[in-house]
PDB file of C-alpha atoms and ligand atoms in Angstrom:
ATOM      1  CA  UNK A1463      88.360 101.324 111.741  1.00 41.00           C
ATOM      2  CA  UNK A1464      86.061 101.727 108.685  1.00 40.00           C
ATOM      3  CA  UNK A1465      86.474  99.256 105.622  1.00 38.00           C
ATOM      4  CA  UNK A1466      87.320 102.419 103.355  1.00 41.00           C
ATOM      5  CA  UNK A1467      90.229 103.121 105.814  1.00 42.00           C
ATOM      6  CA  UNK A1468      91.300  99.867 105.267  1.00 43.00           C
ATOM      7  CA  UNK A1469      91.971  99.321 101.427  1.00 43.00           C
ATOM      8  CA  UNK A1470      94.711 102.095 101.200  1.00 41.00           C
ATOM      9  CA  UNK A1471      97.878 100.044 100.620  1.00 44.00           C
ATOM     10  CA  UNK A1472      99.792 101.929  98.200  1.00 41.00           C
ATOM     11  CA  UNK A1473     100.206  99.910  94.881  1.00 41.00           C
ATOM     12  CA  UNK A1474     103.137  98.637  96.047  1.00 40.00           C
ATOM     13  CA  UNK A1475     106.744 100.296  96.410  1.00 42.00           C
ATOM     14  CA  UNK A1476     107.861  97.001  97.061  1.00 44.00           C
ATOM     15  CA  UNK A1477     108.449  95.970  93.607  1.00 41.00           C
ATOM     16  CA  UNK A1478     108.593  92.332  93.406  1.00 48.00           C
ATOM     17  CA  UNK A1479     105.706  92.400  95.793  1.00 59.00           C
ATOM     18  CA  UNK A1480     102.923  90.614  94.626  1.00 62.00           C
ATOM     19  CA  UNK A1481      99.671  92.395  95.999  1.00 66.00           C
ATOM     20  CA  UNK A1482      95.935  91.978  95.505  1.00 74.00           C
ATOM     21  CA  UNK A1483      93.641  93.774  97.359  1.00 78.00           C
ATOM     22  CA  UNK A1484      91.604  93.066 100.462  1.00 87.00           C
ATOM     23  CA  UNK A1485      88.717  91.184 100.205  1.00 91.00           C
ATOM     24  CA  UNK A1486      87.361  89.347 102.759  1.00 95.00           C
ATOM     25  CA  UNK A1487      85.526  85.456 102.797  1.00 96.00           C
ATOM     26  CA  UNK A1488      82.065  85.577 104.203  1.00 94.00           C
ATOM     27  CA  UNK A1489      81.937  83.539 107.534  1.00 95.00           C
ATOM     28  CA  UNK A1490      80.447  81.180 106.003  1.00 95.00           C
ATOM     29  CA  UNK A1491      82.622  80.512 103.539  1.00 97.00           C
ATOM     30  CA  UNK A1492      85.434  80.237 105.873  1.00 98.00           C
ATOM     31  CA  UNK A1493      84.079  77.752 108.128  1.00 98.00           C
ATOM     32  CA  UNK A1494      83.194  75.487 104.807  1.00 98.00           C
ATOM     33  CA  UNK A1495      86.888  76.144 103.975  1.00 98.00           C
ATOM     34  CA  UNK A1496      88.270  74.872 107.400  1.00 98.00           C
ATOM     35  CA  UNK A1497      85.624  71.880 107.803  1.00 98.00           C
ATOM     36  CA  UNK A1498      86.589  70.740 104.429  1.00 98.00           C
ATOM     37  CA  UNK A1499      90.484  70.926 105.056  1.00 98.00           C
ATOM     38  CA  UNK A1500      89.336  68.614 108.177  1.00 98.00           C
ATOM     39  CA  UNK A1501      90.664  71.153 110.462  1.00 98.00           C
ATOM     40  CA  UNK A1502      91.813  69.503 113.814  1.00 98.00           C
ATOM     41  CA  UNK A1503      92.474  70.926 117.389  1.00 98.00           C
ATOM     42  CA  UNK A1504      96.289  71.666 117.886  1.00 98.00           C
ATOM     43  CA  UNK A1505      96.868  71.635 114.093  1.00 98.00           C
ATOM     44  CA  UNK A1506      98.423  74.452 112.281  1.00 98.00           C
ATOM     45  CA  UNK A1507      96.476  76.659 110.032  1.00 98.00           C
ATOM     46  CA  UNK A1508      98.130  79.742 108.313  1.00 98.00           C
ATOM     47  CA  UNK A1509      96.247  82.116 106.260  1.00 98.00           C
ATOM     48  CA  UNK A1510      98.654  83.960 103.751  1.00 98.00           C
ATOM     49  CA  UNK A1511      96.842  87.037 103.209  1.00 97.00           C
ATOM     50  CA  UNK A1512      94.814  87.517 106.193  1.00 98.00           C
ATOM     51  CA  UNK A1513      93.251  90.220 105.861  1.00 97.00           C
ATOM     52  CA  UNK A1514      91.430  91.342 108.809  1.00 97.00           C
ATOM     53  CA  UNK A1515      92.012  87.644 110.515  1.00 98.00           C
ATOM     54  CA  UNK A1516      88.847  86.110 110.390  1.00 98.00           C
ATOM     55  CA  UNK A1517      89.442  82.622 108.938  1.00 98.00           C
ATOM     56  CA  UNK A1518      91.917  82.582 111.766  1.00 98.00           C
ATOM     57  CA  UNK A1519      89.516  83.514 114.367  1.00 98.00           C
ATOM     58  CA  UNK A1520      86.980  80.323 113.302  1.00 98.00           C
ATOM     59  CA  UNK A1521      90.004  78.084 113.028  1.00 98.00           C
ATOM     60  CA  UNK A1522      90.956  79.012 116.868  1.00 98.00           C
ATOM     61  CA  UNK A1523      87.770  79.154 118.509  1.00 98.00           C
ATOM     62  CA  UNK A1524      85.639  77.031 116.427  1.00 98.00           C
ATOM     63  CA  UNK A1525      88.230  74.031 116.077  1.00 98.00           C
ATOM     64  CA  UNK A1526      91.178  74.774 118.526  1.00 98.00           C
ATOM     65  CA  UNK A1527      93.329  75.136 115.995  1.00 98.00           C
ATOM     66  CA  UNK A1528      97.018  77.496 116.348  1.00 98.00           C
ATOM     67  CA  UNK A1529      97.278  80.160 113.936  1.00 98.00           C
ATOM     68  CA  UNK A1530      99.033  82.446 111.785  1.00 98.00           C
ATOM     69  CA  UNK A1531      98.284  85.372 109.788  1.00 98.00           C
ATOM     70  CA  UNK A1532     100.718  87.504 106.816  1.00 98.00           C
ATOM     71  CA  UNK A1533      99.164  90.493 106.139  1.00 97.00           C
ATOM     72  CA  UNK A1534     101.111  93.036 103.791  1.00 95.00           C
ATOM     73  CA  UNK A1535      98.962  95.603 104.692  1.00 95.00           C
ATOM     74  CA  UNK A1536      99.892  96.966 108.079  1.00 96.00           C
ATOM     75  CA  UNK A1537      96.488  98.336 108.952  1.00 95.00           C
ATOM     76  CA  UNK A1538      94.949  95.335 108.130  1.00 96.00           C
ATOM     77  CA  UNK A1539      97.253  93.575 109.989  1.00 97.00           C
ATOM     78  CA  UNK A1540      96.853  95.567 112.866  1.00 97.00           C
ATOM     79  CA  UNK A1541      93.452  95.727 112.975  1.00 97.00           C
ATOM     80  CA  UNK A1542      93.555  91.277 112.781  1.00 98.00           C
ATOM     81  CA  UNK A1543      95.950  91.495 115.941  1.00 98.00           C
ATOM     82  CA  UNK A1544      93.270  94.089 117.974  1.00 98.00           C
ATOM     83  CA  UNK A1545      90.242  91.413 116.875  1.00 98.00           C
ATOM     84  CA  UNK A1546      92.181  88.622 118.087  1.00 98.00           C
ATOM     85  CA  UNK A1547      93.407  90.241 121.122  1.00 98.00           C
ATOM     86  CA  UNK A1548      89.264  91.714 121.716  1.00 98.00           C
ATOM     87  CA  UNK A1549      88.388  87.663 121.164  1.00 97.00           C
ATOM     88  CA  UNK A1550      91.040  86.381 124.035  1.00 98.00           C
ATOM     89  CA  UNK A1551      92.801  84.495 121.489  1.00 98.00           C
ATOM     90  CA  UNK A1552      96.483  86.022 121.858  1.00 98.00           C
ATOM     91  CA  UNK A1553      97.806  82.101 122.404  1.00 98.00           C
ATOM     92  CA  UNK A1554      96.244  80.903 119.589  1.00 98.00           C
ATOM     93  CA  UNK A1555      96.718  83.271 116.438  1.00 98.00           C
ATOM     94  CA  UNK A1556     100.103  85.303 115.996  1.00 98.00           C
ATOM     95  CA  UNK A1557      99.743  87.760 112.954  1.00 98.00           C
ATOM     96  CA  UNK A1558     103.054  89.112 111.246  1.00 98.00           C
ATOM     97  CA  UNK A1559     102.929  91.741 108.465  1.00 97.00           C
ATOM     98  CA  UNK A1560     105.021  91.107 105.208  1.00 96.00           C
ATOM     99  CA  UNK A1561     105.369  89.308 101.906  1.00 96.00           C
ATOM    100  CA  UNK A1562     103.676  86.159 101.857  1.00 97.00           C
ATOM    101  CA  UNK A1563     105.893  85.104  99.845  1.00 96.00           C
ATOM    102  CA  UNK A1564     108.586  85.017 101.973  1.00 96.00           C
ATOM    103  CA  UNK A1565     106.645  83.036 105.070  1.00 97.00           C
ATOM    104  CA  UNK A1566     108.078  79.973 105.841  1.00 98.00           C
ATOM    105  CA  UNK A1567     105.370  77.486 105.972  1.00 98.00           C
ATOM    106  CA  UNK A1568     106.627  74.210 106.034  1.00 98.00           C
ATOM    107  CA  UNK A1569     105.117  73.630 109.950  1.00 98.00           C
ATOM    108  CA  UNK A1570     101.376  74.037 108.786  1.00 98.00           C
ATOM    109  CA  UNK A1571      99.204  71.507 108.768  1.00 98.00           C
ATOM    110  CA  UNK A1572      96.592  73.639 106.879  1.00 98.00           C
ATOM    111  CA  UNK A1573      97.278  77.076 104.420  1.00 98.00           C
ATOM    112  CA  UNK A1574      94.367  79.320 103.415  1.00 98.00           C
ATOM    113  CA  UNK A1575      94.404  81.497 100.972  1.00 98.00           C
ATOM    114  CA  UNK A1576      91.903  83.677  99.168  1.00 97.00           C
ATOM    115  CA  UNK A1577      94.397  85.208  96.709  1.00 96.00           C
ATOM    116  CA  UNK A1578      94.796  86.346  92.385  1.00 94.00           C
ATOM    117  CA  UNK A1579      95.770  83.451  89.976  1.00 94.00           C
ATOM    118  CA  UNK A1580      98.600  85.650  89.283  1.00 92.00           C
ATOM    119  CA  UNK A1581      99.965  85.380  92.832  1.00 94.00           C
ATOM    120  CA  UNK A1582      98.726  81.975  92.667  1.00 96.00           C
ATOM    121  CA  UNK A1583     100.984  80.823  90.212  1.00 95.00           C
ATOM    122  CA  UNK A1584     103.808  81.682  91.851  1.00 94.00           C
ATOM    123  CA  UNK A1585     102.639  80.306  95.262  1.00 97.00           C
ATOM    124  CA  UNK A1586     102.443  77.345  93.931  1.00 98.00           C
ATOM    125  CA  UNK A1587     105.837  75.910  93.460  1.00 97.00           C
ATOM    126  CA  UNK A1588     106.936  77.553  97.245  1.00 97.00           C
ATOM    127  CA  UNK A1589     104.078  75.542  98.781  1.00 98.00           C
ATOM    128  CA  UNK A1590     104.994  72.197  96.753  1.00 97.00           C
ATOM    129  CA  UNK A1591     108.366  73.022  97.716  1.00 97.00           C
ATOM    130  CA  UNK A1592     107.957  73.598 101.257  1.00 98.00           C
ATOM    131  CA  UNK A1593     104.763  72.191 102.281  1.00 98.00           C
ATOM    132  CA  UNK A1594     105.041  68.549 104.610  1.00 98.00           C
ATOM    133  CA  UNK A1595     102.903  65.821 103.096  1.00 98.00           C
ATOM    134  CA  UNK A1596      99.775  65.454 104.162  1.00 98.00           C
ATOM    135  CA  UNK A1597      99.262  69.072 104.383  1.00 98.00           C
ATOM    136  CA  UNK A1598      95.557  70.638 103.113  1.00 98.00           C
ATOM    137  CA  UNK A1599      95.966  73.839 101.007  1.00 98.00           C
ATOM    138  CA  UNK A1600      92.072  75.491 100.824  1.00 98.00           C
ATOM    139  CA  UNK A1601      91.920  78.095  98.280  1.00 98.00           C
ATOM    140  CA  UNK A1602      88.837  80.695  97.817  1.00 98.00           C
ATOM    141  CA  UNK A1603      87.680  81.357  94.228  1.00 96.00           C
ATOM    142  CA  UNK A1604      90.618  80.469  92.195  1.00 97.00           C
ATOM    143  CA  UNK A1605      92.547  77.062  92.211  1.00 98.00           C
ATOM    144  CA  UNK A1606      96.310  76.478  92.595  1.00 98.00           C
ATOM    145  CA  UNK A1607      98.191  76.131  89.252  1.00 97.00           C
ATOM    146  CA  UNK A1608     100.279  72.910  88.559  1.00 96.00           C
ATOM    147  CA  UNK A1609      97.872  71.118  92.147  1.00 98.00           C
ATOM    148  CA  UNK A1610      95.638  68.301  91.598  1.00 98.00           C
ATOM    149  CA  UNK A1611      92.171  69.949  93.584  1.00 98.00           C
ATOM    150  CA  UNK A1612      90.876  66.644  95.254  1.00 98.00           C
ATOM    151  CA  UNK A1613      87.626  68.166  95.941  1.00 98.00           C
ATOM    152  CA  UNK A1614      85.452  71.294  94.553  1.00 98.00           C
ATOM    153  CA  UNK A1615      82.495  72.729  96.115  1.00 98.00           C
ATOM    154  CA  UNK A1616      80.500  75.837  94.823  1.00 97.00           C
ATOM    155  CA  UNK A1617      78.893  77.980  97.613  1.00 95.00           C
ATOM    156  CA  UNK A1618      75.713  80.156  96.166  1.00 86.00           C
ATOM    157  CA  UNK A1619      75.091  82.867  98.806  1.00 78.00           C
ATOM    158  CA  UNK A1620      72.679  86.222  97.926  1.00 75.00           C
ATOM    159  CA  UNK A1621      73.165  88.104  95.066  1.00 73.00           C
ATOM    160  CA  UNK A1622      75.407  86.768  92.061  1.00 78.00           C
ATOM    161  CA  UNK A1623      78.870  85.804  93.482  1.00 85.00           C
ATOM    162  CA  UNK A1624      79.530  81.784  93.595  1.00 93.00           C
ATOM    163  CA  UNK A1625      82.388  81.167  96.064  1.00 96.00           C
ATOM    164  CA  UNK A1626      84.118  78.629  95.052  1.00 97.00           C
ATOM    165  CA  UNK A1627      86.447  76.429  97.448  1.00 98.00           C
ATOM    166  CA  UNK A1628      89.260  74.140  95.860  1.00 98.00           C
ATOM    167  CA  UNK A1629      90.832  71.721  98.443  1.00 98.00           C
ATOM    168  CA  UNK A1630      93.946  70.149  98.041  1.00 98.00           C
ATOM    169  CA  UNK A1631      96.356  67.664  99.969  1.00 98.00           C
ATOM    170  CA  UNK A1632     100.204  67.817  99.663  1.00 97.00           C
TER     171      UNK A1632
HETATM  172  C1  SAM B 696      91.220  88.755  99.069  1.00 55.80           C
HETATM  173  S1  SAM B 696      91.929  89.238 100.627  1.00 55.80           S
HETATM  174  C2  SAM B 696      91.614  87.800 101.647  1.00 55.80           C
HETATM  175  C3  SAM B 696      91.647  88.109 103.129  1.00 55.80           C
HETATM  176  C4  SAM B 696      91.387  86.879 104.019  1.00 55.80           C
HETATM  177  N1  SAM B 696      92.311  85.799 103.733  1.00 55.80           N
HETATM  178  C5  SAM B 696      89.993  86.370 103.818  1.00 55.80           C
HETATM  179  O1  SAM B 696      89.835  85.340 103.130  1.00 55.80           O
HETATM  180  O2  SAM B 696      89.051  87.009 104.333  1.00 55.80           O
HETATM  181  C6  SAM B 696      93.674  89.080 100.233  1.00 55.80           C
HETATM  182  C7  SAM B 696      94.569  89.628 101.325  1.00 55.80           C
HETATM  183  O3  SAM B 696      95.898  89.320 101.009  1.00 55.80           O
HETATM  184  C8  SAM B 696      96.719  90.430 101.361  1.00 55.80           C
HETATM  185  N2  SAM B 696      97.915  90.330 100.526  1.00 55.80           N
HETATM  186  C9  SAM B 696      97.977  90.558  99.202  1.00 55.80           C
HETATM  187  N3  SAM B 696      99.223  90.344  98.723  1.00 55.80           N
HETATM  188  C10 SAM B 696      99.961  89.950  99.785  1.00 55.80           C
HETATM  189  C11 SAM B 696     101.331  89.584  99.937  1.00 55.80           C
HETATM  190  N4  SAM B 696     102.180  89.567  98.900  1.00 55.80           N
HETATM  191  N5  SAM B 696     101.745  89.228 101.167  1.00 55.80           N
HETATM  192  C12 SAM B 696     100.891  89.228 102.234  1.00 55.80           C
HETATM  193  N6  SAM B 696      99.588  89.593 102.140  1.00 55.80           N
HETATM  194  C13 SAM B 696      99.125  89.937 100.941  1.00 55.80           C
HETATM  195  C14 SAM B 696      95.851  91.631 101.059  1.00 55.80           C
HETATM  196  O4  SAM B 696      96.294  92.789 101.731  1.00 55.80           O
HETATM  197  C15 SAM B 696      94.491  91.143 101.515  1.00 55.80           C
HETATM  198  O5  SAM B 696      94.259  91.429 102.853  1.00 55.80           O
END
């Protein structure tokens, strides 16, 4: 499936539905994310958002990790279950499609999320809410309103674009 096939969730019938568009973290940007979060074997990670499922994919094979994925976008979703299935990792990573904002995630251990300030600010009282202490939240570009970031790293990579990874601990 080509990338342009991919961005064609319609702007969204659902309503409430907070939506931002898919854009995915370079590689290495993800596996900065998950070393910084301390990512362990066993532990939970759960990307909300997860686009085509490739933090998930480093989390499981690089550091043993279990996963989850919400995607909104059913073709993206779809096209994260056939890379993890392709990889072998069917017992590792689990991808459902739907709101983010209505995924549980008091059981993770880690949350990525690479997401809009807007949908940011209202993530951030769910995952205060629901998160269990000592859970790492690792956020892409944009940090978590009303969350003290204990750490801050700036990633240069070619051309202009500084990622920018904001860690945080529940
Ligand atoms: C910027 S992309 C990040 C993808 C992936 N996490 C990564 O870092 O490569 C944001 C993703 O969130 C998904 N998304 C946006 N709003 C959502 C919502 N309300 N619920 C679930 N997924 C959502 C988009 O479809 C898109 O795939």
């Amino acid at each position: 499936m080509e990338y342009s096939e991919l961005n064609t969730t319609p702007f969204f019938k659902g309503l409430s539905v907070l939506w931002v568009p898919f854009l995915a973290t370079p590689v290495h940007v993800a596996r900065r994310m998950l070393a910084l979060a301390g990512a362990r074997p066993g532990e939970l990670v759960v990307d909300l958002g997860c686009g085509d499922g490739r933090i998930l994919l480093i989390a499981a094979e690089e550091y043993g990790c279990r996963c989850i994925g919400v995607e909104i976008d059913e073709k993206l979703a779809e096209l994260a279950r056939k890379r993890v299935e392709e990889r072998g990792l069917s017992k590792s990573i689990e991808i459902f499609t739907g709101d983010l904002m209505n995924f549980d995630v008091s059981q993770a251990d880690i949350v990525t999320v690479y997401l809009t300030p807007a949908i940011l600010g209202k993530l951030s009282l769910k995952l205060k809410k629901e998160l269990k202490k000592g859970a790492r939240v690792v956020s892409h570009d944009y940090p978590i309103p009303e969350w003290r970031c204990i750490f801050k790293e700036n990633i240069r990579t070619r051309g202009y674009h500084v990622h920018r990874i904001y860690l945080y601990r529940k």
